[in-house]
Short mmCIF file of C-alpha atoms in Angstrom, two decimals:
data_model
loop_
_atom_site.label_atom_id
_atom_site.label_comp_id
_atom_site.label_asym_id
_atom_site.label_seq_id
_atom_site.Cartn_x
_atom_site.Cartn_y
_atom_site.Cartn_z
CA ASN A 1 -55.76 181.57 -115.21
CA ALA A 2 -57.44 182.90 -118.31
CA GLY A 3 -60.67 183.36 -116.32
CA VAL A 4 -63.81 183.40 -118.48
CA THR A 5 -63.24 183.49 -122.22
CA GLN A 6 -65.80 184.08 -124.96
CA THR A 7 -65.65 183.71 -128.71
CA PRO A 8 -66.30 185.37 -131.05
CA LYS A 9 -66.03 189.01 -129.94
CA PHE A 10 -68.21 190.24 -132.78
CA GLN A 11 -70.69 188.52 -135.06
CA VAL A 12 -73.16 189.59 -137.72
CA LEU A 13 -75.93 187.18 -138.66
CA LYS A 14 -78.79 187.28 -141.08
CA THR A 15 -82.29 186.56 -139.84
CA GLY A 16 -82.87 182.82 -139.66
CA GLN A 17 -79.23 181.82 -139.38
CA SER A 18 -78.01 179.79 -136.44
CA MET A 19 -74.79 180.03 -134.50
CA THR A 20 -73.10 179.08 -131.25
CA LEU A 21 -71.47 181.49 -128.84
CA GLN A 22 -68.65 179.81 -127.00
CA CYS A 23 -67.83 180.26 -123.32
CA ALA A 24 -65.13 178.58 -121.27
CA GLN A 25 -63.75 179.02 -117.76
CA ASP A 26 -60.66 177.53 -116.18
CA MET A 27 -61.46 178.20 -112.54
CA ASN A 28 -63.38 174.95 -111.90
CA HIS A 29 -66.51 176.95 -111.11
CA GLU A 30 -69.74 175.03 -110.65
CA TYR A 31 -72.09 177.78 -111.79
CA MET A 32 -72.16 179.29 -115.26
CA SER A 33 -74.64 181.74 -116.74
CA TRP A 34 -75.46 183.58 -119.93
CA TYR A 35 -76.76 187.15 -119.88
CA ARG A 36 -77.73 189.62 -122.52
CA GLN A 37 -77.18 193.33 -122.09
CA ASP A 38 -79.45 195.83 -123.77
CA PRO A 39 -79.41 199.61 -123.24
CA GLY A 40 -81.39 200.72 -120.20
CA MET A 41 -82.28 197.15 -119.23
CA GLY A 42 -79.28 195.99 -117.29
CA LEU A 43 -78.31 192.35 -117.67
CA ARG A 44 -80.98 189.74 -118.14
CA LEU A 45 -80.38 186.07 -117.46
CA ILE A 46 -80.91 183.76 -120.44
CA HIS A 47 -79.86 180.33 -119.15
CA TYR A 48 -77.74 179.04 -116.33
CA SER A 49 -76.11 175.84 -115.13
CA VAL A 50 -75.30 174.64 -111.63
CA GLY A 51 -72.98 171.90 -112.82
CA ALA A 52 -72.11 169.61 -115.70
CA GLY A 53 -75.24 168.05 -117.16
CA ILE A 54 -77.62 170.48 -115.40
CA THR A 55 -79.10 173.55 -117.06
CA ASP A 56 -82.15 175.69 -116.49
CA GLN A 57 -83.93 178.67 -117.96
CA GLY A 58 -83.48 182.21 -116.82
CA GLU A 59 -85.55 185.29 -117.43
CA VAL A 60 -85.38 185.42 -121.26
CA PRO A 61 -84.69 181.91 -122.60
CA ASN A 62 -86.79 181.89 -125.77
CA GLY A 63 -84.77 181.40 -128.94
CA TYR A 64 -81.70 180.09 -127.11
CA ASN A 65 -80.41 176.65 -126.14
CA VAL A 66 -77.59 175.64 -123.86
CA SER A 67 -75.78 172.49 -122.81
CA ARG A 68 -73.13 171.77 -120.20
CA SER A 69 -71.25 168.60 -121.02
CA THR A 70 -68.14 169.63 -119.08
CA THR A 71 -67.42 171.88 -116.10
CA GLU A 72 -65.38 174.21 -118.30
CA ASP A 73 -67.65 174.87 -121.26
CA PHE A 74 -71.11 176.41 -121.57
CA PRO A 75 -72.05 177.21 -125.19
CA LEU A 76 -75.11 179.27 -126.10
CA ARG A 77 -76.93 178.36 -129.30
CA LEU A 78 -79.14 180.66 -131.30
CA LEU A 79 -81.45 178.39 -133.23
CA SER A 80 -82.89 180.86 -135.75
CA ALA A 81 -81.56 184.36 -135.26
CA ALA A 82 -83.98 187.28 -135.09
CA PRO A 83 -83.28 191.05 -135.04
CA SER A 84 -84.58 191.10 -131.43
CA GLN A 85 -81.53 189.05 -130.50
CA THR A 86 -79.20 191.88 -131.43
CA SER A 87 -77.42 192.46 -128.15
CA VAL A 88 -74.20 192.05 -126.19
CA TYR A 89 -73.92 188.61 -124.62
CA PHE A 90 -71.95 187.91 -121.48
CA CYS A 91 -71.00 184.60 -119.99
CA ALA A 92 -70.26 184.41 -116.27
CA SER A 93 -69.12 181.83 -113.77
CA ARG A 94 -68.90 181.61 -110.02
CA THR A 95 -68.31 179.28 -107.13
CA ASP A 96 -69.73 179.19 -103.64
CA ARG A 97 -66.62 177.53 -102.27
CA GLY A 98 -64.94 179.76 -99.72
CA ASN A 99 -68.05 181.95 -99.46
CA THR A 100 -66.91 184.10 -102.38
CA TYR A 101 -70.22 184.36 -104.29
CA GLU A 102 -69.11 186.99 -106.81
CA GLN A 103 -69.45 186.24 -110.51
CA TYR A 104 -66.65 186.50 -113.02
CA PHE A 105 -67.63 187.80 -116.44
CA GLY A 106 -66.22 187.20 -119.87
CA PRO A 107 -65.41 190.10 -122.23
CA GLY A 108 -68.67 189.72 -124.15
CA THR A 109 -69.85 188.95 -127.67
CA ARG A 110 -71.48 191.74 -129.65
CA LEU A 111 -74.10 190.20 -131.93
CA THR A 112 -75.96 191.99 -134.70
CA VAL A 113 -78.83 190.29 -136.53
CA THR A 114 -79.90 191.94 -139.78
CA ALA B 1 -91.35 190.15 -107.25
CA GLN B 2 -87.67 190.53 -106.61
CA SER B 3 -86.11 193.58 -108.14
CA VAL B 4 -83.24 196.01 -108.04
CA ALA B 5 -83.59 199.68 -108.89
CA GLN B 6 -80.95 202.23 -109.76
CA PRO B 7 -82.97 205.43 -109.87
CA GLU B 8 -80.40 207.52 -111.75
CA ASP B 9 -79.47 206.83 -115.35
CA GLN B 10 -76.45 209.11 -115.02
CA VAL B 11 -74.49 210.73 -112.21
CA ASN B 12 -72.16 213.65 -112.91
CA VAL B 13 -69.49 214.72 -110.44
CA ALA B 14 -66.37 216.83 -110.55
CA GLU B 15 -63.02 215.18 -109.99
CA GLY B 16 -62.07 215.27 -106.32
CA ASN B 17 -65.66 215.49 -105.11
CA PRO B 18 -67.43 212.63 -103.32
CA LEU B 19 -69.71 210.45 -105.38
CA THR B 20 -72.76 208.34 -104.63
CA VAL B 21 -74.49 205.90 -106.95
CA LYS B 22 -77.82 204.77 -105.57
CA CYS B 23 -79.32 201.28 -105.41
CA THR B 24 -82.45 199.97 -103.75
CA TYR B 25 -83.71 196.42 -103.74
CA SER B 26 -86.82 194.39 -103.07
CA VAL B 27 -86.33 190.73 -102.24
CA SER B 28 -87.69 188.13 -99.90
CA GLY B 29 -85.16 186.65 -97.53
CA ASN B 30 -81.67 187.87 -96.75
CA PRO B 31 -80.03 189.61 -99.69
CA TYR B 32 -76.50 189.23 -100.92
CA LEU B 33 -75.65 192.53 -102.60
CA PHE B 34 -73.02 193.32 -105.20
CA TRP B 35 -71.63 196.20 -107.20
CA TYR B 36 -70.02 195.71 -110.60
CA VAL B 37 -68.34 198.19 -112.92
CA GLN B 38 -68.21 198.05 -116.70
CA TYR B 39 -65.70 200.05 -118.70
CA PRO B 40 -66.43 200.67 -122.41
CA ASN B 41 -66.36 197.52 -124.53
CA ARG B 42 -65.41 195.38 -121.54
CA GLY B 43 -67.08 192.77 -119.36
CA LEU B 44 -68.29 193.48 -115.86
CA GLN B 45 -65.76 193.62 -113.04
CA PHE B 46 -66.60 192.88 -109.43
CA LEU B 47 -66.21 195.86 -107.07
CA LEU B 48 -67.58 194.78 -103.71
CA LYS B 49 -70.20 192.72 -101.93
CA TYR B 50 -72.30 192.60 -98.79
CA ILE B 51 -73.05 189.14 -97.44
CA THR B 52 -73.31 189.65 -93.71
CA GLY B 53 -71.65 191.57 -90.90
CA ASP B 54 -70.57 195.20 -90.95
CA ASN B 55 -72.98 197.37 -92.93
CA LEU B 56 -70.12 199.35 -94.49
CA VAL B 57 -68.15 197.29 -96.96
CA LYS B 58 -64.99 198.35 -98.75
CA GLY B 59 -64.04 197.24 -102.21
CA SER B 60 -61.71 197.81 -105.10
CA TYR B 61 -60.40 201.18 -106.33
CA GLY B 62 -61.36 202.99 -103.11
CA PHE B 63 -65.09 202.33 -103.44
CA GLU B 64 -67.31 201.47 -100.51
CA ALA B 65 -70.99 200.75 -100.04
CA GLU B 66 -73.39 200.96 -97.14
CA PHE B 67 -76.05 198.34 -96.55
CA ASN B 68 -79.18 199.82 -95.00
CA LYS B 69 -81.75 197.15 -94.21
CA SER B 70 -84.51 199.51 -93.10
CA GLN B 71 -84.28 201.52 -96.31
CA THR B 72 -83.48 198.43 -98.44
CA SER B 73 -80.60 200.32 -100.00
CA PHE B 74 -77.00 199.60 -100.93
CA HIS B 75 -75.53 202.86 -102.21
CA LEU B 76 -72.05 202.94 -103.72
CA LYS B 77 -69.74 205.71 -102.54
CA LYS B 78 -66.28 207.09 -102.98
CA PRO B 79 -64.82 210.02 -101.02
CA SER B 80 -62.91 211.55 -103.93
CA ALA B 81 -63.82 210.78 -107.54
CA LEU B 82 -61.29 210.27 -110.32
CA VAL B 83 -61.81 210.82 -114.03
CA SER B 84 -60.85 207.17 -114.48
CA ASP B 85 -63.90 206.17 -112.39
CA SER B 86 -66.12 207.14 -115.32
CA ALA B 87 -67.93 203.95 -116.30
CA LEU B 88 -71.23 202.09 -116.10
CA TYR B 89 -72.08 200.74 -112.64
CA PHE B 90 -74.45 197.90 -111.88
CA CYS B 91 -76.01 196.91 -108.59
CA ALA B 92 -77.09 193.27 -108.23
CA VAL B 93 -78.81 191.15 -105.60
CA ARG B 94 -78.89 187.45 -104.92
CA VAL B 95 -81.29 185.85 -102.51
CA HIS B 96 -79.79 183.26 -100.22
CA GLY B 97 -82.00 180.44 -99.10
CA SER B 98 -82.99 176.83 -99.61
CA GLY B 99 -83.43 175.79 -103.21
CA ASN B 100 -81.68 178.92 -104.37
CA THR B 101 -79.42 178.52 -107.35
CA GLY B 102 -77.73 181.83 -106.79
CA LYS B 103 -79.22 183.78 -109.65
CA LEU B 104 -78.40 187.47 -109.71
CA ILE B 105 -80.89 190.21 -110.40
CA PHE B 106 -79.28 193.31 -111.90
CA GLY B 107 -80.32 196.91 -111.84
CA GLN B 108 -80.49 198.80 -115.11
CA GLY B 109 -77.14 200.47 -114.59
CA THR B 110 -75.96 204.01 -113.81
CA THR B 111 -73.45 205.86 -115.94
CA LEU B 112 -70.94 207.76 -113.82
CA GLN B 113 -69.30 210.73 -115.51
CA VAL B 114 -66.42 212.37 -113.64
CA LYS B 115 -65.34 215.67 -115.15
CA PRO B 116 -61.84 217.13 -114.65
#
């Protein structure tokens, strides 16, 4: 198992540009989430999905879109990048099968918006 | 509002000494509690969880945590710290109940520094 993979690892964007952060998991997990990590603020939930075709907003969804067309993939789209979106982005997945509950995190994408 | 607090930004301990990283929570319903560790430039790794049962749970790398319902706390502990334990630690809570989608609420993180 590769677990949760994210691409790219690093990205620099100019204000107003758009891009997609990729996330994939090979564990057949139902739940997938996107978080952003900023110093002193922990991880904040952007969007999440409870299964293919179902997504919902988290704590800080503005400026981001998601879709979940397959169980494996959960891309995060920045529509028009802003400096406030400079952050480290983590994708995570989990399953409730077997009463495990813990989330598995990808290695992160470090995004800088200038 | 549901929240998780880690009152210390940084904890410093000497190698070989016991360590404690504090976490308190405020949720409605029965909490599921988690500890994660993040090493530099890495994603978060699961350490341990409390779902139900014994209040003292054991996890990876010799860590353990004690669930205290009356004090709404879930402090992370280790009897003898290693330099390699130096990292950023996150406490998280999930509320279990009907209609719940299993979202986690994270604390702001505590940096653990273990000095030789």
